[in-house]
């Protein structure tokens, strides 16, 4: 950030949100022109930012994506919480001002949230229609969100504002629509149609950790449900960060053929989560393209690459979480799993600059 003589921190923050804001048409054009199945590092950086800020509220999510190039975005946040059934899950739907680009982003697990940790540990198998078996905890969280998400996606395909499709005072739903020039969020009435009157042309799905697993399930559901057949061809890509394995080898084999060329999994250094669940929990498997971190950004490691599985995956995770054991020669890390680490690798940025345009 430039030093602003005599400026307060509040002035500095306002200056950040005034400077170099790219036009919505320019960003939407770049996303629309991207070729499905072709990895794009600029899109990876944008979606890594979305995945990192998905841990925040609707206002923060909309604000940061405004900085990244969606100044007139509409952001709807859906959250379901029921501790009695180990359910605490969040998704954000971000619609560009033109309406032509939609980003579906799932929030990951907060390690301070015992409900989410226990849900992640619920590894019983659940059938995913007739296409294999999936992690039970992931699937229940996804099923809670999916009915509302389908309504929003179907409306976006018809050219409607996603904010018009929810009750603004409904429990679990929040919508943020516009910003004034000073960067302060001020909710405004949504138009009956997005600016430009455009319908959804390209959908991107993303998430970090637990949210990455839900992103894969969302893509699988889009390719399974007949009501969403028109949306399949609009899937620009599924970019996941620190994604655990979602389903068994049958699930992975089936959906690898269907959208494996549009799934880009990012693995930061020694992040333990992409190696889980371990073999003792069943024959989980990855699919899609794997990209690993390097000094210059993300490098392709291979298609369908499966991280080494271990019977002691749970023990390795615990070791990685205990700071006083961090010097042990164990090739696993929870620090590498932080969304901030994925964001910085995607942006190839210096610490702190993830807040800047």
PDB file of C-alpha atoms in Angstrom, residues 13-320:
ATOM      1  CA  UNK A  13      -8.907   1.464   3.439  1.00  0.00           C
ATOM      2  CA  UNK A  14     -11.181   3.758   1.449  1.00  0.00           C
ATOM      3  CA  UNK A  15      -8.309   4.460  -0.955  1.00  0.00           C
ATOM      4  CA  UNK A  16      -7.823   0.734  -1.528  1.00  0.00           C
ATOM      5  CA  UNK A  17     -11.437   0.385  -2.605  1.00  0.00           C
ATOM      6  CA  UNK A  18     -11.292   3.466  -4.869  1.00  0.00           C
ATOM      7  CA  UNK A  19      -8.206   2.529  -6.872  1.00  0.00           C
ATOM      8  CA  UNK A  20      -7.921   0.467 -10.004  1.00  0.00           C
ATOM      9  CA  UNK A  21     -11.316  -1.180  -9.897  1.00  0.00           C
ATOM     10  CA  UNK A  22     -11.621  -3.106 -13.181  1.00  0.00           C
ATOM     11  CA  UNK A  23     -14.884  -2.957 -15.059  1.00  0.00           C
ATOM     12  CA  UNK A  24     -17.440  -5.702 -14.610  1.00  0.00           C
ATOM     13  CA  UNK A  25     -17.669  -6.149 -18.359  1.00  0.00           C
ATOM     14  CA  UNK A  26     -13.895  -6.672 -18.619  1.00  0.00           C
ATOM     15  CA  UNK A  27     -13.788  -9.359 -15.945  1.00  0.00           C
ATOM     16  CA  UNK A  28     -16.961 -11.061 -17.118  1.00  0.00           C
ATOM     17  CA  UNK A  29     -15.604 -11.043 -20.653  1.00  0.00           C
ATOM     18  CA  UNK A  30     -12.424 -12.788 -19.550  1.00  0.00           C
ATOM     19  CA  UNK A  31     -14.345 -15.422 -17.635  1.00  0.00           C
ATOM     20  CA  UNK A  32     -16.757 -15.962 -20.513  1.00  0.00           C
ATOM     21  CA  UNK A  33     -13.966 -16.327 -23.049  1.00  0.00           C
ATOM     22  CA  UNK A  34     -12.058 -18.915 -21.013  1.00  0.00           C
ATOM     23  CA  UNK A  35     -12.125 -22.328 -22.644  1.00  0.00           C
ATOM     24  CA  UNK A  36     -13.740 -25.021 -20.449  1.00  0.00           C
ATOM     25  CA  UNK A  37     -11.144 -27.658 -19.630  1.00  0.00           C
ATOM     26  CA  UNK A  38      -8.226 -25.252 -20.038  1.00  0.00           C
ATOM     27  CA  UNK A  39      -6.611 -24.155 -16.779  1.00  0.00           C
ATOM     28  CA  UNK A  40      -6.368 -20.395 -16.296  1.00  0.00           C
ATOM     29  CA  UNK A  41      -4.098 -19.012 -13.504  1.00  0.00           C
ATOM     30  CA  UNK A  42      -5.996 -15.703 -13.455  1.00  0.00           C
ATOM     31  CA  UNK A  43      -9.246 -17.524 -12.813  1.00  0.00           C
ATOM     32  CA  UNK A  44      -7.468 -19.633 -10.182  1.00  0.00           C
ATOM     33  CA  UNK A  45      -6.383 -16.443  -8.393  1.00  0.00           C
ATOM     34  CA  UNK A  46      -9.903 -15.010  -8.481  1.00  0.00           C
ATOM     35  CA  UNK A  47     -11.481 -18.215  -7.181  1.00  0.00           C
ATOM     36  CA  UNK A  48      -8.794 -18.697  -4.522  1.00  0.00           C
ATOM     37  CA  UNK A  49      -9.768 -15.264  -3.255  1.00  0.00           C
ATOM     38  CA  UNK A  50     -13.445 -16.244  -3.274  1.00  0.00           C
ATOM     39  CA  UNK A  51     -12.685 -19.507  -1.451  1.00  0.00           C
ATOM     40  CA  UNK A  52     -10.654 -17.685   1.199  1.00  0.00           C
ATOM     41  CA  UNK A  53     -13.260 -14.976   1.784  1.00  0.00           C
ATOM     42  CA  UNK A  54     -16.083 -17.529   1.824  1.00  0.00           C
ATOM     43  CA  UNK A  55     -15.302 -17.897   5.531  1.00  0.00           C
ATOM     44  CA  UNK A  56     -16.657 -14.368   6.021  1.00  0.00           C
ATOM     45  CA  UNK A  57     -20.138 -12.903   5.640  1.00  0.00           C
ATOM     46  CA  UNK A  58     -21.994 -11.797   2.505  1.00  0.00           C
ATOM     47  CA  UNK A  59     -20.877  -8.185   2.801  1.00  0.00           C
ATOM     48  CA  UNK A  60     -17.182  -9.082   3.067  1.00  0.00           C
ATOM     49  CA  UNK A  61     -17.451 -11.578   0.223  1.00  0.00           C
ATOM     50  CA  UNK A  62     -19.120  -9.036  -2.059  1.00  0.00           C
ATOM     51  CA  UNK A  63     -16.632  -6.317  -1.099  1.00  0.00           C
ATOM     52  CA  UNK A  64     -13.542  -8.392  -1.888  1.00  0.00           C
ATOM     53  CA  UNK A  65     -14.919  -9.629  -5.193  1.00  0.00           C
ATOM     54  CA  UNK A  66     -15.649  -6.015  -6.046  1.00  0.00           C
ATOM     55  CA  UNK A  67     -11.929  -5.335  -5.585  1.00  0.00           C
ATOM     56  CA  UNK A  68     -11.134  -8.370  -7.723  1.00  0.00           C
ATOM     57  CA  UNK A  69     -13.243  -7.137 -10.626  1.00  0.00           C
ATOM     58  CA  UNK A  70     -16.952  -7.664  -9.984  1.00  0.00           C
ATOM     59  CA  UNK A  71     -17.959  -4.157  -8.840  1.00  0.00           C
ATOM     60  CA  UNK A  72     -21.711  -4.620  -9.279  1.00  0.00           C
ATOM     61  CA  UNK A  73     -21.952  -8.170  -8.033  1.00  0.00           C
ATOM     62  CA  UNK A  74     -24.933  -9.546  -6.175  1.00  0.00           C
ATOM     63  CA  UNK A  75     -23.983 -11.950  -3.413  1.00  0.00           C
ATOM     64  CA  UNK A  76     -26.475 -14.237  -1.706  1.00  0.00           C
ATOM     65  CA  UNK A  77     -25.274 -16.239   1.278  1.00  0.00           C
ATOM     66  CA  UNK A  78     -27.106 -19.365   2.398  1.00  0.00           C
ATOM     67  CA  UNK A  79     -26.323 -20.789   5.811  1.00  0.00           C
ATOM     68  CA  UNK A  80     -27.818 -23.757   7.608  1.00  0.00           C
ATOM     69  CA  UNK A  81     -27.062 -24.616  11.225  1.00  0.00           C
ATOM     70  CA  UNK A  82     -28.398 -27.472  13.346  1.00  0.00           C
ATOM     71  CA  UNK A  83     -25.928 -28.713  15.916  1.00  0.00           C
ATOM     72  CA  UNK A  84     -28.215 -31.595  16.785  1.00  0.00           C
ATOM     73  CA  UNK A  85     -27.584 -33.216  13.406  1.00  0.00           C
ATOM     74  CA  UNK A  86     -23.989 -31.950  13.038  1.00  0.00           C
ATOM     75  CA  UNK A  87     -24.962 -29.428  10.378  1.00  0.00           C
ATOM     76  CA  UNK A  88     -23.238 -26.073   9.966  1.00  0.00           C
ATOM     77  CA  UNK A  89     -22.682 -25.228   6.316  1.00  0.00           C
ATOM     78  CA  UNK A  90     -22.502 -22.113   4.149  1.00  0.00           C
ATOM     79  CA  UNK A  91     -22.539 -21.302   0.432  1.00  0.00           C
ATOM     80  CA  UNK A  92     -22.264 -18.002  -1.432  1.00  0.00           C
ATOM     81  CA  UNK A  93     -23.743 -17.359  -4.874  1.00  0.00           C
ATOM     82  CA  UNK A  94     -22.119 -14.395  -6.628  1.00  0.00           C
ATOM     83  CA  UNK A  95     -23.725 -12.976  -9.769  1.00  0.00           C
ATOM     84  CA  UNK A  96     -21.890 -10.466 -11.943  1.00  0.00           C
ATOM     85  CA  UNK A  97     -23.595  -7.177 -12.769  1.00  0.00           C
ATOM     86  CA  UNK A  98     -24.194  -8.364 -16.324  1.00  0.00           C
ATOM     87  CA  UNK A  99     -25.723 -11.582 -15.006  1.00  0.00           C
ATOM     88  CA  UNK A 100     -23.627 -13.635 -17.411  1.00  0.00           C
ATOM     89  CA  UNK A 101     -21.161 -15.019 -14.852  1.00  0.00           C
ATOM     90  CA  UNK A 102     -22.042 -16.789 -11.605  1.00  0.00           C
ATOM     91  CA  UNK A 103     -19.599 -18.063  -8.995  1.00  0.00           C
ATOM     92  CA  UNK A 104     -20.823 -20.707  -6.573  1.00  0.00           C
ATOM     93  CA  UNK A 105     -18.509 -20.817  -3.571  1.00  0.00           C
ATOM     94  CA  UNK A 106     -18.699 -23.081  -0.520  1.00  0.00           C
ATOM     95  CA  UNK A 107     -17.197 -22.236   2.856  1.00  0.00           C
ATOM     96  CA  UNK A 108     -14.761 -24.650   4.462  1.00  0.00           C
ATOM     97  CA  UNK A 109     -14.395 -26.038   7.968  1.00  0.00           C
ATOM     98  CA  UNK A 110     -13.603 -23.660  10.798  1.00  0.00           C
ATOM     99  CA  UNK A 111     -11.359 -25.564  13.186  1.00  0.00           C
ATOM    100  CA  UNK A 112     -12.928 -23.584  16.053  1.00  0.00           C
ATOM    101  CA  UNK A 113     -16.334 -25.009  15.113  1.00  0.00           C
ATOM    102  CA  UNK A 114     -16.729 -28.424  16.735  1.00  0.00           C
ATOM    103  CA  UNK A 115     -19.890 -29.178  14.736  1.00  0.00           C
ATOM    104  CA  UNK A 116     -18.069 -28.800  11.414  1.00  0.00           C
ATOM    105  CA  UNK A 117     -15.093 -30.841  12.620  1.00  0.00           C
ATOM    106  CA  UNK A 118     -17.381 -33.669  13.719  1.00  0.00           C
ATOM    107  CA  UNK A 119     -19.303 -33.503  10.426  1.00  0.00           C
ATOM    108  CA  UNK A 120     -16.022 -33.842   8.527  1.00  0.00           C
ATOM    109  CA  UNK A 121     -15.225 -36.889  10.653  1.00  0.00           C
ATOM    110  CA  UNK A 122     -18.549 -38.576   9.790  1.00  0.00           C
ATOM    111  CA  UNK A 123     -17.109 -40.917   7.157  1.00  0.00           C
ATOM    112  CA  UNK A 124     -19.914 -43.400   6.699  1.00  0.00           C
ATOM    113  CA  UNK A 125     -20.668 -44.076   3.038  1.00  0.00           C
ATOM    114  CA  UNK A 126     -23.798 -42.638   1.410  1.00  0.00           C
ATOM    115  CA  UNK A 127     -24.896 -43.552  -2.134  1.00  0.00           C
ATOM    116  CA  UNK A 128     -24.715 -40.728  -4.667  1.00  0.00           C
ATOM    117  CA  UNK A 129     -27.650 -41.814  -6.790  1.00  0.00           C
ATOM    118  CA  UNK A 130     -26.296 -44.806  -8.744  1.00  0.00           C
ATOM    119  CA  UNK A 131     -22.889 -43.251  -9.432  1.00  0.00           C
ATOM    120  CA  UNK A 132     -20.910 -44.543  -6.455  1.00  0.00           C
ATOM    121  CA  UNK A 133     -20.517 -43.806  -2.755  1.00  0.00           C
ATOM    122  CA  UNK A 134     -19.552 -40.519  -1.097  1.00  0.00           C
ATOM    123  CA  UNK A 135     -18.466 -39.241   2.311  1.00  0.00           C
ATOM    124  CA  UNK A 136     -21.607 -39.071   4.485  1.00  0.00           C
ATOM    125  CA  UNK A 137     -20.731 -35.866   6.341  1.00  0.00           C
ATOM    126  CA  UNK A 138     -19.985 -33.989   3.125  1.00  0.00           C
ATOM    127  CA  UNK A 139     -23.130 -35.275   1.456  1.00  0.00           C
ATOM    128  CA  UNK A 140     -25.497 -34.263   4.275  1.00  0.00           C
ATOM    129  CA  UNK A 141     -24.049 -30.737   4.324  1.00  0.00           C
ATOM    130  CA  UNK A 142     -24.443 -30.496   0.557  1.00  0.00           C
ATOM    131  CA  UNK A 143     -28.044 -31.758   0.603  1.00  0.00           C
ATOM    132  CA  UNK A 144     -29.008 -29.057   3.116  1.00  0.00           C
ATOM    133  CA  UNK A 145     -27.842 -26.309   0.755  1.00  0.00           C
ATOM    134  CA  UNK A 146     -28.701 -27.758  -2.633  1.00  0.00           C
ATOM    135  CA  UNK A 147     -32.479 -27.033  -2.885  1.00  0.00           C
ATOM    136  CA  UNK A 148     -31.902 -23.296  -2.332  1.00  0.00           C
ATOM    137  CA  UNK A 149     -28.871 -23.243  -4.605  1.00  0.00           C
ATOM    138  CA  UNK A 150     -30.807 -24.899  -7.426  1.00  0.00           C
ATOM    139  CA  UNK A 151     -33.470 -22.208  -7.241  1.00  0.00           C
ATOM    140  CA  UNK A 152     -30.857 -19.467  -7.505  1.00  0.00           C
ATOM    141  CA  UNK A 153     -29.007 -21.146 -10.386  1.00  0.00           C
ATOM    142  CA  UNK A 154     -32.194 -21.819 -12.325  1.00  0.00           C
ATOM    143  CA  UNK A 155     -33.242 -18.192 -11.872  1.00  0.00           C
ATOM    144  CA  UNK A 156     -29.837 -16.956 -13.014  1.00  0.00           C
ATOM    145  CA  UNK A 157     -30.174 -19.087 -16.168  1.00  0.00           C
ATOM    146  CA  UNK A 158     -33.466 -17.321 -16.877  1.00  0.00           C
ATOM    147  CA  UNK A 159     -31.817 -13.922 -16.498  1.00  0.00           C
ATOM    148  CA  UNK A 160     -33.241 -13.001 -13.097  1.00  0.00           C
ATOM    149  CA  UNK A 161     -31.451 -11.249 -10.264  1.00  0.00           C
ATOM    150  CA  UNK A 162     -30.606 -13.821  -7.614  1.00  0.00           C
ATOM    151  CA  UNK A 163     -31.614 -11.290  -4.971  1.00  0.00           C
ATOM    152  CA  UNK A 164     -35.166 -11.293  -6.293  1.00  0.00           C
ATOM    153  CA  UNK A 165     -35.375 -15.009  -5.685  1.00  0.00           C
ATOM    154  CA  UNK A 166     -34.979 -14.999  -1.925  1.00  0.00           C
ATOM    155  CA  UNK A 167     -36.882 -13.497   0.966  1.00  0.00           C
ATOM    156  CA  UNK A 168     -34.595 -10.789   2.325  1.00  0.00           C
ATOM    157  CA  UNK A 169     -35.688 -11.464   5.899  1.00  0.00           C
ATOM    158  CA  UNK A 170     -35.634 -15.260   5.645  1.00  0.00           C
ATOM    159  CA  UNK A 171     -33.504 -17.038   8.221  1.00  0.00           C
ATOM    160  CA  UNK A 172     -30.231 -18.207   6.763  1.00  0.00           C
ATOM    161  CA  UNK A 173     -30.260 -15.913   3.725  1.00  0.00           C
ATOM    162  CA  UNK A 174     -28.463 -12.617   3.256  1.00  0.00           C
ATOM    163  CA  UNK A 175     -28.021 -10.602   0.132  1.00  0.00           C
ATOM    164  CA  UNK A 176     -25.546  -7.846  -0.552  1.00  0.00           C
ATOM    165  CA  UNK A 177     -26.103  -5.911  -3.745  1.00  0.00           C
ATOM    166  CA  UNK A 178     -24.206  -2.650  -4.227  1.00  0.00           C
ATOM    167  CA  UNK A 179     -21.528  -0.353  -2.893  1.00  0.00           C
ATOM    168  CA  UNK A 180     -21.247   3.394  -2.804  1.00  0.00           C
ATOM    169  CA  UNK A 181     -18.043   4.925  -4.158  1.00  0.00           C
ATOM    170  CA  UNK A 182     -16.449   5.168  -0.708  1.00  0.00           C
ATOM    171  CA  UNK A 183     -16.520   1.387  -0.399  1.00  0.00           C
ATOM    172  CA  UNK A 184     -19.043   1.306   2.447  1.00  0.00           C
ATOM    173  CA  UNK A 185     -21.655  -1.428   1.977  1.00  0.00           C
ATOM    174  CA  UNK A 186     -25.176  -0.058   1.661  1.00  0.00           C
ATOM    175  CA  UNK A 187     -27.892  -2.535   0.681  1.00  0.00           C
ATOM    176  CA  UNK A 188     -29.980  -1.326  -2.237  1.00  0.00           C
ATOM    177  CA  UNK A 189     -33.064  -2.810  -3.911  1.00  0.00           C
ATOM    178  CA  UNK A 190     -32.185  -5.427  -6.501  1.00  0.00           C
ATOM    179  CA  UNK A 191     -33.347  -4.843 -10.044  1.00  0.00           C
ATOM    180  CA  UNK A 192     -35.830  -7.316 -11.472  1.00  0.00           C
ATOM    181  CA  UNK A 193     -33.114  -8.387 -13.900  1.00  0.00           C
ATOM    182  CA  UNK A 194     -29.317  -8.040 -13.733  1.00  0.00           C
ATOM    183  CA  UNK A 195     -27.793  -4.996 -15.411  1.00  0.00           C
ATOM    184  CA  UNK A 196     -27.726  -5.682 -19.119  1.00  0.00           C
ATOM    185  CA  UNK A 197     -30.525  -8.228 -18.805  1.00  0.00           C
ATOM    186  CA  UNK A 198     -28.164 -11.151 -19.369  1.00  0.00           C
ATOM    187  CA  UNK A 199     -28.773 -14.752 -18.425  1.00  0.00           C
ATOM    188  CA  UNK A 200     -26.109 -17.015 -16.931  1.00  0.00           C
ATOM    189  CA  UNK A 201     -23.585 -18.088 -19.554  1.00  0.00           C
ATOM    190  CA  UNK A 202     -20.706 -19.368 -17.429  1.00  0.00           C
ATOM    191  CA  UNK A 203     -20.664 -20.960 -13.983  1.00  0.00           C
ATOM    192  CA  UNK A 204     -17.589 -21.466 -11.830  1.00  0.00           C
ATOM    193  CA  UNK A 205     -17.638 -23.551  -8.653  1.00  0.00           C
ATOM    194  CA  UNK A 206     -15.035 -23.286  -5.925  1.00  0.00           C
ATOM    195  CA  UNK A 207     -14.280 -23.895  -2.265  1.00  0.00           C
ATOM    196  CA  UNK A 208     -11.537 -24.652   0.230  1.00  0.00           C
ATOM    197  CA  UNK A 209     -11.263 -27.761   2.410  1.00  0.00           C
ATOM    198  CA  UNK A 210     -14.765 -28.937   3.403  1.00  0.00           C
ATOM    199  CA  UNK A 211     -16.083 -26.378   0.908  1.00  0.00           C
ATOM    200  CA  UNK A 212     -13.961 -27.907  -1.842  1.00  0.00           C
ATOM    201  CA  UNK A 213     -15.626 -31.267  -1.256  1.00  0.00           C
ATOM    202  CA  UNK A 214     -19.053 -29.613  -1.521  1.00  0.00           C
ATOM    203  CA  UNK A 215     -17.950 -27.938  -4.764  1.00  0.00           C
ATOM    204  CA  UNK A 216     -17.247 -31.354  -6.289  1.00  0.00           C
ATOM    205  CA  UNK A 217     -20.642 -32.650  -5.127  1.00  0.00           C
ATOM    206  CA  UNK A 218     -22.351 -29.608  -6.664  1.00  0.00           C
ATOM    207  CA  UNK A 219     -20.692 -30.249 -10.022  1.00  0.00           C
ATOM    208  CA  UNK A 220     -21.670 -33.919  -9.797  1.00  0.00           C
ATOM    209  CA  UNK A 221     -25.283 -33.000  -8.992  1.00  0.00           C
ATOM    210  CA  UNK A 222     -25.458 -30.627 -11.966  1.00  0.00           C
ATOM    211  CA  UNK A 223     -24.400 -33.507 -14.223  1.00  0.00           C
ATOM    212  CA  UNK A 224     -26.848 -35.920 -12.603  1.00  0.00           C
ATOM    213  CA  UNK A 225     -30.135 -34.038 -12.378  1.00  0.00           C
ATOM    214  CA  UNK A 226     -32.143 -33.829 -15.577  1.00  0.00           C
ATOM    215  CA  UNK A 227     -33.656 -30.476 -14.552  1.00  0.00           C
ATOM    216  CA  UNK A 228     -30.194 -28.915 -14.757  1.00  0.00           C
ATOM    217  CA  UNK A 229     -29.182 -30.359 -18.116  1.00  0.00           C
ATOM    218  CA  UNK A 230     -28.855 -26.859 -19.625  1.00  0.00           C
ATOM    219  CA  UNK A 231     -26.355 -25.907 -16.937  1.00  0.00           C
ATOM    220  CA  UNK A 232     -23.867 -28.667 -17.723  1.00  0.00           C
ATOM    221  CA  UNK A 233     -22.472 -26.960 -20.794  1.00  0.00           C
ATOM    222  CA  UNK A 234     -22.174 -23.678 -18.896  1.00  0.00           C
ATOM    223  CA  UNK A 235     -19.719 -25.075 -16.348  1.00  0.00           C
ATOM    224  CA  UNK A 236     -16.488 -23.169 -16.936  1.00  0.00           C
ATOM    225  CA  UNK A 237     -14.538 -25.011 -14.266  1.00  0.00           C
ATOM    226  CA  UNK A 238     -14.395 -26.374 -10.732  1.00  0.00           C
ATOM    227  CA  UNK A 239     -11.361 -24.947  -8.916  1.00  0.00           C
ATOM    228  CA  UNK A 240     -10.801 -26.508  -5.491  1.00  0.00           C
ATOM    229  CA  UNK A 241      -8.194 -25.705  -2.832  1.00  0.00           C
ATOM    230  CA  UNK A 242      -7.064 -28.182  -0.185  1.00  0.00           C
ATOM    231  CA  UNK A 243      -9.766 -30.630  -1.254  1.00  0.00           C
ATOM    232  CA  UNK A 244     -10.161 -33.941   0.598  1.00  0.00           C
ATOM    233  CA  UNK A 245     -11.255 -37.017  -1.301  1.00  0.00           C
ATOM    234  CA  UNK A 246     -15.023 -36.990  -1.742  1.00  0.00           C
ATOM    235  CA  UNK A 247     -16.130 -40.440  -2.897  1.00  0.00           C
ATOM    236  CA  UNK A 248     -15.069 -43.971  -3.635  1.00  0.00           C
ATOM    237  CA  UNK A 249     -13.250 -45.223  -6.716  1.00  0.00           C
ATOM    238  CA  UNK A 250     -16.537 -45.813  -8.552  1.00  0.00           C
ATOM    239  CA  UNK A 251     -17.668 -42.228  -7.914  1.00  0.00           C
ATOM    240  CA  UNK A 252     -14.266 -40.903  -9.024  1.00  0.00           C
ATOM    241  CA  UNK A 253     -14.223 -43.043 -12.183  1.00  0.00           C
ATOM    242  CA  UNK A 254     -17.753 -42.070 -13.212  1.00  0.00           C
ATOM    243  CA  UNK A 255     -17.365 -38.331 -12.780  1.00  0.00           C
ATOM    244  CA  UNK A 256     -13.829 -38.246 -14.119  1.00  0.00           C
ATOM    245  CA  UNK A 257     -15.346 -39.125 -17.480  1.00  0.00           C
ATOM    246  CA  UNK A 258     -18.087 -36.506 -17.125  1.00  0.00           C
ATOM    247  CA  UNK A 259     -16.336 -33.380 -15.824  1.00  0.00           C
ATOM    248  CA  UNK A 260     -12.850 -34.512 -14.814  1.00  0.00           C
ATOM    249  CA  UNK A 261     -11.349 -32.246 -17.483  1.00  0.00           C
ATOM    250  CA  UNK A 262     -12.912 -29.236 -15.708  1.00  0.00           C
ATOM    251  CA  UNK A 263     -11.864 -30.107 -12.159  1.00  0.00           C
ATOM    252  CA  UNK A 264      -8.646 -28.412 -11.043  1.00  0.00           C
ATOM    253  CA  UNK A 265      -7.461 -29.460  -7.580  1.00  0.00           C
ATOM    254  CA  UNK A 266      -4.836 -27.291  -5.875  1.00  0.00           C
ATOM    255  CA  UNK A 267      -2.542 -28.800  -3.227  1.00  0.00           C
ATOM    256  CA  UNK A 268      -0.310 -26.533  -1.133  1.00  0.00           C
ATOM    257  CA  UNK A 269       3.046 -28.121  -0.252  1.00  0.00           C
ATOM    258  CA  UNK A 270       2.530 -30.726   2.526  1.00  0.00           C
ATOM    259  CA  UNK A 271      -1.150 -30.050   3.161  1.00  0.00           C
ATOM    260  CA  UNK A 272      -2.482 -33.187   4.840  1.00  0.00           C
ATOM    261  CA  UNK A 273      -6.178 -32.720   3.992  1.00  0.00           C
ATOM    262  CA  UNK A 274      -5.933 -33.742   0.282  1.00  0.00           C
ATOM    263  CA  UNK A 275      -4.475 -37.042   1.536  1.00  0.00           C
ATOM    264  CA  UNK A 276      -7.564 -37.794   3.594  1.00  0.00           C
ATOM    265  CA  UNK A 277      -9.680 -39.764   4.371  1.00  0.00           C
ATOM    266  CA  UNK A 278      -7.087 -42.484   4.912  1.00  0.00           C
ATOM    267  CA  UNK A 279      -7.286 -46.022   3.601  1.00  0.00           C
ATOM    268  CA  UNK A 280      -8.618 -47.286   6.932  1.00  0.00           C
ATOM    269  CA  UNK A 281     -11.813 -45.325   6.194  1.00  0.00           C
ATOM    270  CA  UNK A 282     -12.436 -46.937   2.794  1.00  0.00           C
ATOM    271  CA  UNK A 283     -11.238 -46.716  -0.776  1.00  0.00           C
ATOM    272  CA  UNK A 284     -11.623 -42.994  -1.362  1.00  0.00           C
ATOM    273  CA  UNK A 285     -10.126 -41.593  -4.563  1.00  0.00           C
ATOM    274  CA  UNK A 286      -9.393 -38.278  -6.264  1.00  0.00           C
ATOM    275  CA  UNK A 287     -10.019 -37.324  -9.888  1.00  0.00           C
ATOM    276  CA  UNK A 288      -9.425 -34.281 -12.057  1.00  0.00           C
ATOM    277  CA  UNK A 289      -6.176 -32.373 -12.628  1.00  0.00           C
ATOM    278  CA  UNK A 290      -3.894 -31.828  -9.651  1.00  0.00           C
ATOM    279  CA  UNK A 291      -1.857 -28.629  -9.355  1.00  0.00           C
ATOM    280  CA  UNK A 292       0.861 -28.330  -6.716  1.00  0.00           C
ATOM    281  CA  UNK A 293       2.388 -25.174  -5.287  1.00  0.00           C
ATOM    282  CA  UNK A 294       5.806 -23.941  -6.397  1.00  0.00           C
ATOM    283  CA  UNK A 295       7.913 -20.809  -6.071  1.00  0.00           C
ATOM    284  CA  UNK A 296       6.294 -19.433  -9.230  1.00  0.00           C
ATOM    285  CA  UNK A 297       2.693 -20.445  -8.624  1.00  0.00           C
ATOM    286  CA  UNK A 298       0.775 -23.620  -9.436  1.00  0.00           C
ATOM    287  CA  UNK A 299       2.314 -26.439 -11.481  1.00  0.00           C
ATOM    288  CA  UNK A 300       0.435 -29.328 -13.051  1.00  0.00           C
ATOM    289  CA  UNK A 301       1.253 -32.586 -11.251  1.00  0.00           C
ATOM    290  CA  UNK A 302      -0.913 -34.853 -13.373  1.00  0.00           C
ATOM    291  CA  UNK A 303      -4.434 -35.919 -14.218  1.00  0.00           C
ATOM    292  CA  UNK A 304      -6.173 -38.061 -11.679  1.00  0.00           C
ATOM    293  CA  UNK A 305      -3.139 -37.923  -9.410  1.00  0.00           C
ATOM    294  CA  UNK A 306      -4.022 -39.434  -6.044  1.00  0.00           C
ATOM    295  CA  UNK A 307      -2.078 -38.251  -2.995  1.00  0.00           C
ATOM    296  CA  UNK A 308      -0.512 -40.977  -0.912  1.00  0.00           C
ATOM    297  CA  UNK A 309      -3.108 -42.464   1.393  1.00  0.00           C
ATOM    298  CA  UNK A 310      -2.272 -43.796   4.825  1.00  0.00           C
ATOM    299  CA  UNK A 311      -3.863 -45.915   7.511  1.00  0.00           C
ATOM    300  CA  UNK A 312      -2.607 -43.332   9.963  1.00  0.00           C
ATOM    301  CA  UNK A 313      -4.148 -40.307   8.280  1.00  0.00           C
ATOM    302  CA  UNK A 314      -5.932 -39.248  11.458  1.00  0.00           C
ATOM    303  CA  UNK A 315      -2.728 -39.466  13.494  1.00  0.00           C
ATOM    304  CA  UNK A 316      -0.834 -37.474  10.852  1.00  0.00           C
ATOM    305  CA  UNK A 317      -3.502 -34.777  10.973  1.00  0.00           C
ATOM    306  CA  UNK A 318      -3.222 -34.546  14.756  1.00  0.00           C
ATOM    307  CA  UNK A 319       0.574 -34.265  14.568  1.00  0.00           C
ATOM    308  CA  UNK A 320       0.280 -31.485  12.018  1.00  0.00           C
TER     309      UNK A 320
END
